[in-house]
Short mmCIF file of C-alpha atoms and ligand atoms in Angstrom, two decimals:
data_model
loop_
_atom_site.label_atom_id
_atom_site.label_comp_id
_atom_site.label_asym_id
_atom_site.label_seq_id
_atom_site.Cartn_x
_atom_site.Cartn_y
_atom_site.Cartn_z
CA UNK A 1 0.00 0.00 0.00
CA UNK A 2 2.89 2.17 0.18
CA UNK A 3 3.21 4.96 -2.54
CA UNK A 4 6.72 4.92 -2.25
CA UNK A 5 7.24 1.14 -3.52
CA UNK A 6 7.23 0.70 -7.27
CA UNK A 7 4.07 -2.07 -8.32
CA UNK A 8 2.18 -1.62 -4.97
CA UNK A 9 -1.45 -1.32 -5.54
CA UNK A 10 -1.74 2.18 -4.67
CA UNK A 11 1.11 3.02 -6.58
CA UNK A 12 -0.26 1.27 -9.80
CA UNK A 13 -3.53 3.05 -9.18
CA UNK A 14 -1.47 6.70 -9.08
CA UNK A 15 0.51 5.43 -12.08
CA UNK A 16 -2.63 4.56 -13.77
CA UNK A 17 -4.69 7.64 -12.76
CA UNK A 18 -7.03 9.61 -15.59
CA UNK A 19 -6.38 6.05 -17.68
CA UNK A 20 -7.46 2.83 -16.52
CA UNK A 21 -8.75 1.18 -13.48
CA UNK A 22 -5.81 -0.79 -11.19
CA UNK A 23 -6.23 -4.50 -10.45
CA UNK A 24 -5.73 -4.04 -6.49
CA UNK A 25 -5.79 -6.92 -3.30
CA UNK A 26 -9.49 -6.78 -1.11
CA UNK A 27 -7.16 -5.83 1.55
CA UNK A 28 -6.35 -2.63 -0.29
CA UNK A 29 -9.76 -2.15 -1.10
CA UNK A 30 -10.81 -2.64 2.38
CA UNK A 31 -8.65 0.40 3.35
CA UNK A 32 -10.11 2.45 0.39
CA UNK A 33 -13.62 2.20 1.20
CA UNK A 34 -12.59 3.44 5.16
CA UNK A 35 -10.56 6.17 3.75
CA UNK A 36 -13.36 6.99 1.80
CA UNK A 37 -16.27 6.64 4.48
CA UNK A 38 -13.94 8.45 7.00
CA UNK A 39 -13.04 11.46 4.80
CA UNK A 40 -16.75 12.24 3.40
CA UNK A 41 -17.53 11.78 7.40
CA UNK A 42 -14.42 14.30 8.11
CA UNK A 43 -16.17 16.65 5.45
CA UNK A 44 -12.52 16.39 3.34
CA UNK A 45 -10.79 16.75 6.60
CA UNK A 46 -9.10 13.36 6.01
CA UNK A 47 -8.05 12.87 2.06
CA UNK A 48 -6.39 10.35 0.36
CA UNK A 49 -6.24 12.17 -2.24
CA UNK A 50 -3.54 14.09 -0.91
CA UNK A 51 -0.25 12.99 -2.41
CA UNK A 52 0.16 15.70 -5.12
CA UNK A 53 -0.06 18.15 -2.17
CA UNK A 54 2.49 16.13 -0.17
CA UNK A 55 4.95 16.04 -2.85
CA UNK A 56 4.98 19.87 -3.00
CA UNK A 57 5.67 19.69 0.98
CA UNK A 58 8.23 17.40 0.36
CA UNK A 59 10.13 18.85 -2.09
CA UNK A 60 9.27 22.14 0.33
CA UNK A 61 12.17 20.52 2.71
CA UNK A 62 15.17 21.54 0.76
CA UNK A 63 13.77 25.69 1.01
CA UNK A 64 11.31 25.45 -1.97
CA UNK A 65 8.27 26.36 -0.02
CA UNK A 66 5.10 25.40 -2.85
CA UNK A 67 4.18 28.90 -4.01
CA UNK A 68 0.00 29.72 -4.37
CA UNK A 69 -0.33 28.69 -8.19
CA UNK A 70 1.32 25.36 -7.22
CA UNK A 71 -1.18 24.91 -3.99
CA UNK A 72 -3.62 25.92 -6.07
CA UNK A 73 -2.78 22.79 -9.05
CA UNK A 74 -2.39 20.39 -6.93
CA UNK A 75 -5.23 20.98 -5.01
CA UNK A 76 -7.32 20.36 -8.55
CA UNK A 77 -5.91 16.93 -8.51
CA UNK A 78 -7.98 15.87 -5.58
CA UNK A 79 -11.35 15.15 -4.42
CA UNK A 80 -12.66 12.30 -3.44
CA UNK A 81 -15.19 11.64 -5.93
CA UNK A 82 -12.58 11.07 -8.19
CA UNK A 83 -11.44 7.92 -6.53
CA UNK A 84 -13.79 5.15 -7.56
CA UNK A 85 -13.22 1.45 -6.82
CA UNK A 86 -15.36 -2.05 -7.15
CA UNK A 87 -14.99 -4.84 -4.45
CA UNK A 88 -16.62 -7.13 -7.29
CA UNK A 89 -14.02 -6.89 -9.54
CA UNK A 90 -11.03 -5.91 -7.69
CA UNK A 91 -10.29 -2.59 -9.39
CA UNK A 92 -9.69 0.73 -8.07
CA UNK A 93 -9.83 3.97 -10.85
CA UNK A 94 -8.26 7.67 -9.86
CA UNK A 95 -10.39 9.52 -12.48
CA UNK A 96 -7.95 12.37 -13.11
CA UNK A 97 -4.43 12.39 -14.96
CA UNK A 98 -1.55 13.70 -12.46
CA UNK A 99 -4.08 12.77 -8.91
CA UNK A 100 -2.54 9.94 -6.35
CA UNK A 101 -3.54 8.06 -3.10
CA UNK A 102 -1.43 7.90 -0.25
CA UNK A 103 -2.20 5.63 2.37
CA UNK A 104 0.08 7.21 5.07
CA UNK A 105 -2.48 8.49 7.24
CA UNK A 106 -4.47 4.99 7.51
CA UNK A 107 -2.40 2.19 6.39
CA UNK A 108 -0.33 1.63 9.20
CA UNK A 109 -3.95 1.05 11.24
CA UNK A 110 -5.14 -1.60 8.92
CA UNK A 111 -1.46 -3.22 9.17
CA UNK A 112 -2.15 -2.97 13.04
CA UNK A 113 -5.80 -4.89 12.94
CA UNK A 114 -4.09 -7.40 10.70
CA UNK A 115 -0.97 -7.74 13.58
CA UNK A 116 -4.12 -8.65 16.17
CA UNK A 117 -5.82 -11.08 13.80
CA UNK A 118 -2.52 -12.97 13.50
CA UNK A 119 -1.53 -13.04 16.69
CA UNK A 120 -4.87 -13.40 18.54
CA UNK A 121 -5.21 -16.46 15.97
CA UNK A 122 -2.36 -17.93 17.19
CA UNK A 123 -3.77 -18.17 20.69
CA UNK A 124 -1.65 -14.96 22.18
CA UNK A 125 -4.16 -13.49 24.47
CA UNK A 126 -2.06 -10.86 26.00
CA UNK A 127 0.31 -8.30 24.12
CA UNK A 128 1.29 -4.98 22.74
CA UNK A 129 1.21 -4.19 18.86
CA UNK A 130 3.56 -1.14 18.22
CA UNK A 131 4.19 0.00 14.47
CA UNK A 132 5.45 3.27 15.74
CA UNK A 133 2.66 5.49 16.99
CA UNK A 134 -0.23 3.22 16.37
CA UNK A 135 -0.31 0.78 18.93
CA UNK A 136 -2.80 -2.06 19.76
CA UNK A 137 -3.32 -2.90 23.80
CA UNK A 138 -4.89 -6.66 23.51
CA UNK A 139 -5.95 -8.12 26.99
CA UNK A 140 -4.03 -7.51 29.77
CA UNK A 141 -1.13 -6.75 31.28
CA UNK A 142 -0.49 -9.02 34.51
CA UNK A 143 -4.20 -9.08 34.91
CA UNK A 144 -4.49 -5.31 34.91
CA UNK A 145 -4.98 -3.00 31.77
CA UNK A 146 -2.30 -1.86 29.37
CA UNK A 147 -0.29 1.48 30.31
CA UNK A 148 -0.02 3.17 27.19
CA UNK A 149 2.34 6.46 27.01
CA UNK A 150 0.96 9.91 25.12
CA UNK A 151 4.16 11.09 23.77
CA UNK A 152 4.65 15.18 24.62
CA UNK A 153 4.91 16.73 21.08
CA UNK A 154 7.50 19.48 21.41
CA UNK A 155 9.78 16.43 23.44
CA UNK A 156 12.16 13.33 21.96
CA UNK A 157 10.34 10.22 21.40
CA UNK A 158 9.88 8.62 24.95
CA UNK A 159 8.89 11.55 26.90
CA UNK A 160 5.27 11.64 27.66
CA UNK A 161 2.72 13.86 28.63
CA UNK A 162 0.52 11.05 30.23
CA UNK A 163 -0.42 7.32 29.94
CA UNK A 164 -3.37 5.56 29.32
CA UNK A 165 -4.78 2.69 30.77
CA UNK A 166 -6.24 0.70 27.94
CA UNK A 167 -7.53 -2.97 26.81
CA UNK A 168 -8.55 -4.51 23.86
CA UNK A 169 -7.83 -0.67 22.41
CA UNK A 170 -5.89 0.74 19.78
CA UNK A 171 -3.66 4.11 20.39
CA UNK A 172 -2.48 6.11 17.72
CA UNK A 173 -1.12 9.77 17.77
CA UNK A 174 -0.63 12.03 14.98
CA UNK A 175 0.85 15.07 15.78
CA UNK A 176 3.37 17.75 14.38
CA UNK A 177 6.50 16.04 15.94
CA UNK A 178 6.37 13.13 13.73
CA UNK A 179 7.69 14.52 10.41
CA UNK A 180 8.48 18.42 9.95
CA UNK A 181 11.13 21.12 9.08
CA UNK A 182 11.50 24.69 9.86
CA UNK A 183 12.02 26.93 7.39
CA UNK A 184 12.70 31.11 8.81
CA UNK A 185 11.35 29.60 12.12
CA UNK A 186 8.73 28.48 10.58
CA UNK A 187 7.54 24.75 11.42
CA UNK A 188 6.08 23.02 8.80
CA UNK A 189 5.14 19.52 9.00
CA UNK A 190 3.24 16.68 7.57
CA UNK A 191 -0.45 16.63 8.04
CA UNK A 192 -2.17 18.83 5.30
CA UNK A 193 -5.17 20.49 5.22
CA UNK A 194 -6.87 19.82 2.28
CA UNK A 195 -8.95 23.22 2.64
CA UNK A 196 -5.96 25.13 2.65
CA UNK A 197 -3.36 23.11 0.68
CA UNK A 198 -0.99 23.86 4.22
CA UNK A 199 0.03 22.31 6.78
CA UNK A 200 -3.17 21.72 9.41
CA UNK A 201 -3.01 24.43 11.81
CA UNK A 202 -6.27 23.64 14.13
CA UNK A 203 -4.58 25.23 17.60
CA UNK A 204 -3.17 21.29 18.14
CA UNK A 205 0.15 19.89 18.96
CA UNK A 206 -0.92 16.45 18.67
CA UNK A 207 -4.54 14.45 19.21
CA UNK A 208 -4.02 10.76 20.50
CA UNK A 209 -7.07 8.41 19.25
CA UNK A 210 -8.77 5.72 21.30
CA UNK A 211 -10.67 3.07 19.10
CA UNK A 212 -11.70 -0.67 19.53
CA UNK A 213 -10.08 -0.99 15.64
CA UNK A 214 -6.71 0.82 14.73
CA UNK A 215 -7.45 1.63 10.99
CA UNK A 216 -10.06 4.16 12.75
CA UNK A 217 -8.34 5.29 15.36
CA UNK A 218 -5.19 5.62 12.80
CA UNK A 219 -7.57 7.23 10.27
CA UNK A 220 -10.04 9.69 12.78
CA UNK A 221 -6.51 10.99 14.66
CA UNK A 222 -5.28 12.65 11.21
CA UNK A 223 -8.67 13.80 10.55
CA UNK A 224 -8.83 15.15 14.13
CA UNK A 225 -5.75 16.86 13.59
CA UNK A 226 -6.55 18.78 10.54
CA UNK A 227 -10.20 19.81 11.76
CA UNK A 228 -9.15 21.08 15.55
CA UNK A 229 -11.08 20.07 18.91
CA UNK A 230 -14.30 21.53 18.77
CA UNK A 231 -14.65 20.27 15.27
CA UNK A 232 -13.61 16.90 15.55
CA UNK A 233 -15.51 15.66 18.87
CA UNK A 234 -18.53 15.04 16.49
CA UNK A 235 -17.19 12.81 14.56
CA UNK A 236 -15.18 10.75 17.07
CA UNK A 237 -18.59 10.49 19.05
CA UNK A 238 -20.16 8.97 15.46
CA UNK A 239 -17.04 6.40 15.61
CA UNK A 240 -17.50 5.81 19.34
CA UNK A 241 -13.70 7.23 19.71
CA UNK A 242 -12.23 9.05 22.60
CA UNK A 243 -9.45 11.25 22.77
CA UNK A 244 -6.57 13.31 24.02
CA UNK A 245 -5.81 16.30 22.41
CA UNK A 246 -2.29 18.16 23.32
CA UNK A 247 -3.16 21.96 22.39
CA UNK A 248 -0.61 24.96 21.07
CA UNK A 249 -1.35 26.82 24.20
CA UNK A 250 0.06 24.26 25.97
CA UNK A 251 -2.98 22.31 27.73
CA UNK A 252 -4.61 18.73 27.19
CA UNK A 253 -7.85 18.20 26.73
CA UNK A 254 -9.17 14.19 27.38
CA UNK A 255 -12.56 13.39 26.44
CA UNK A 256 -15.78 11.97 28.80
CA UNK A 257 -14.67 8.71 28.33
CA UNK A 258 -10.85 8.60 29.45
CA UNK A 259 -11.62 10.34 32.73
CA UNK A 260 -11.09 7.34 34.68
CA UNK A 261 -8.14 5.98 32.00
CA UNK A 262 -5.79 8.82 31.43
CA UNK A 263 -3.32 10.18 34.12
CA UNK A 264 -1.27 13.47 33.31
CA UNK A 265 2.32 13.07 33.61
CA UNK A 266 3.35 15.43 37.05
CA UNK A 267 5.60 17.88 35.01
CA UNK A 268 4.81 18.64 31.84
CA UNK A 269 5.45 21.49 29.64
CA UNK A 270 4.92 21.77 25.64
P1 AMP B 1 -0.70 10.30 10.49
O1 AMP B 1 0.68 10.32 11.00
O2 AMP B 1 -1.43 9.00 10.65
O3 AMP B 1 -1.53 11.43 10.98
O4 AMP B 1 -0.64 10.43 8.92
C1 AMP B 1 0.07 11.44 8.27
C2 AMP B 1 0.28 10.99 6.85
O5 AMP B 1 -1.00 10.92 6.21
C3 AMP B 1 1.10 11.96 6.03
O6 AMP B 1 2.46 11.63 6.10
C4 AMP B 1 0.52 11.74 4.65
O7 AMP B 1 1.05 10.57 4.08
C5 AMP B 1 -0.94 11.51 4.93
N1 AMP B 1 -1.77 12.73 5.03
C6 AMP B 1 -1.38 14.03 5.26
N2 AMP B 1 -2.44 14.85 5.33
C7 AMP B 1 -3.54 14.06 5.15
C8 AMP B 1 -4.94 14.33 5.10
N3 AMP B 1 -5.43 15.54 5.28
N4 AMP B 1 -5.77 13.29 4.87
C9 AMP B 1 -5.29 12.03 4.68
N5 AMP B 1 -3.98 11.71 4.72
C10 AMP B 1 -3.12 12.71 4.96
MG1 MG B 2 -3.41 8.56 10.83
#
């Protein structure tokens, strides 16, 4: 599913884009109908149709900062509606010449789910799934639940700014620590706003996603991102989510439902 390997399915489908329909697996096809659900639920929030705005941003890393009439392009190359895809025949069709998918804001979720299935198959009744910031808390952890860190987003990987007690729950962050660079003091980093064409600036630092099913909690925390706290509670209520949102004026926010699961590191500052 990765955009970055030659042949994968979603790169076939951005080769192919504006010409023919890609021959893809059901598992990619399971991820593009949640993409899909998740971003007309997001109201475009959440967009895999993102990747000719993300290659802008990238190249934006050596100084090049995408000017307006470039934002502007790329951001005709999306749209969900152009994305079109059939379960029955195993095909997925980008409608428009020069569009792409990328998977990065969902994929590693579904990878996640799989990672239970496997293991919970195999008759493991008790473990932690980590593919780097999504992590899956099955069972229990000497009888008691799962302590799951919340990294701080201005600190090195490790240093949190609480812990959540969790089972049979996935945890995944997104957040602007992840992948950035600062240009004139400038941060700029990977989550886009597909409103703007920039890089989501909601008043967040980072949101942290609870979900029975990672590819949700994967998908709904980059949504979250992009659309802010007040504007993103709906929708995590519709998935049955909770959350913990790390804001730019340096407080955290945890939702009904984590009350009695999330404890606030003593010192924290971000
Ligand atoms: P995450 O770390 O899960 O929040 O995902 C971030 C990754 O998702 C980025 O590196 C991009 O590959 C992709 N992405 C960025 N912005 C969006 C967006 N608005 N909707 C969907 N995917 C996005
Ligand atoms: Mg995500």
């Amino acid at each position: 599913m990765s955009a970055f390997i030659n042949n994968s399915d979603v790169s076939r489908i951005n080769f192919l884009a504006g010409k023919k329909a890609a021959v893809v697996s059901k598992d990619t096809l399971k991820v593009l109908a949640a993409a899909k659900e998740i971003g007309i639920e997001s109201g475009g929030a959440f967009d895999i149709t993102v990747r000719p705005l993300m290659k802008l941003w990238r190249q934006g890393q050596s100084g090049d900062i995408p000017d307006n009439a470039g934002i502007t392009a790329a951001k005709s190359l999306m749209g969900l509606q152009k994305l079109m895809f059939s379960d029955e025949m195993n095909r997925a069709f980008l409608s428009i010449k020069g569009g792409a998918i990328d998977l990065g804001g969902i994929a590693k979720g579904f990878a996640a789910d799989e990672a239970v299935k496997i293991i919970t198959s195999a008759g493991i009744k008790n473990a932690v799934i980590n593919f780097g910031g999504n992590i899956v808390a099955v069972g229990f952890n000497k009888r008691k639940p799962w302590c799951v860190g919340v990294q701080n987003p201005t600190a090195p990987r490790g240093e949190n700014i609480g812990s959540l007690f969790v089972t049979d729950k996935s945890v995944v962050t997104s957040g602007v620590n992840e992948r950035f660079f600062i240009i004139d003091g400038q941060l700029y980093h990977h989550i886009i706003d597909p409103r703007t064409g920039y890089p989501a600036k909601s008043g967040l630092l980072s949101v942290t996603v609870v979900a029975e099913n990672s590819m949700t909690a994967d998908a709904l925390s980059t949504a979250a991102f992009v659309l802010g706290e007040d504007k993103s509670l709906p929708l995590l209520r519709k998935y049955n989510c909770e959350a913990v949102f790390a804001r730019e004026s340096g407080e955290i926010y945890c939702t009904d439902g984590l009350r009695d699961n999330f404890q606030a590191a003593d010192k924290i500052s971000f």
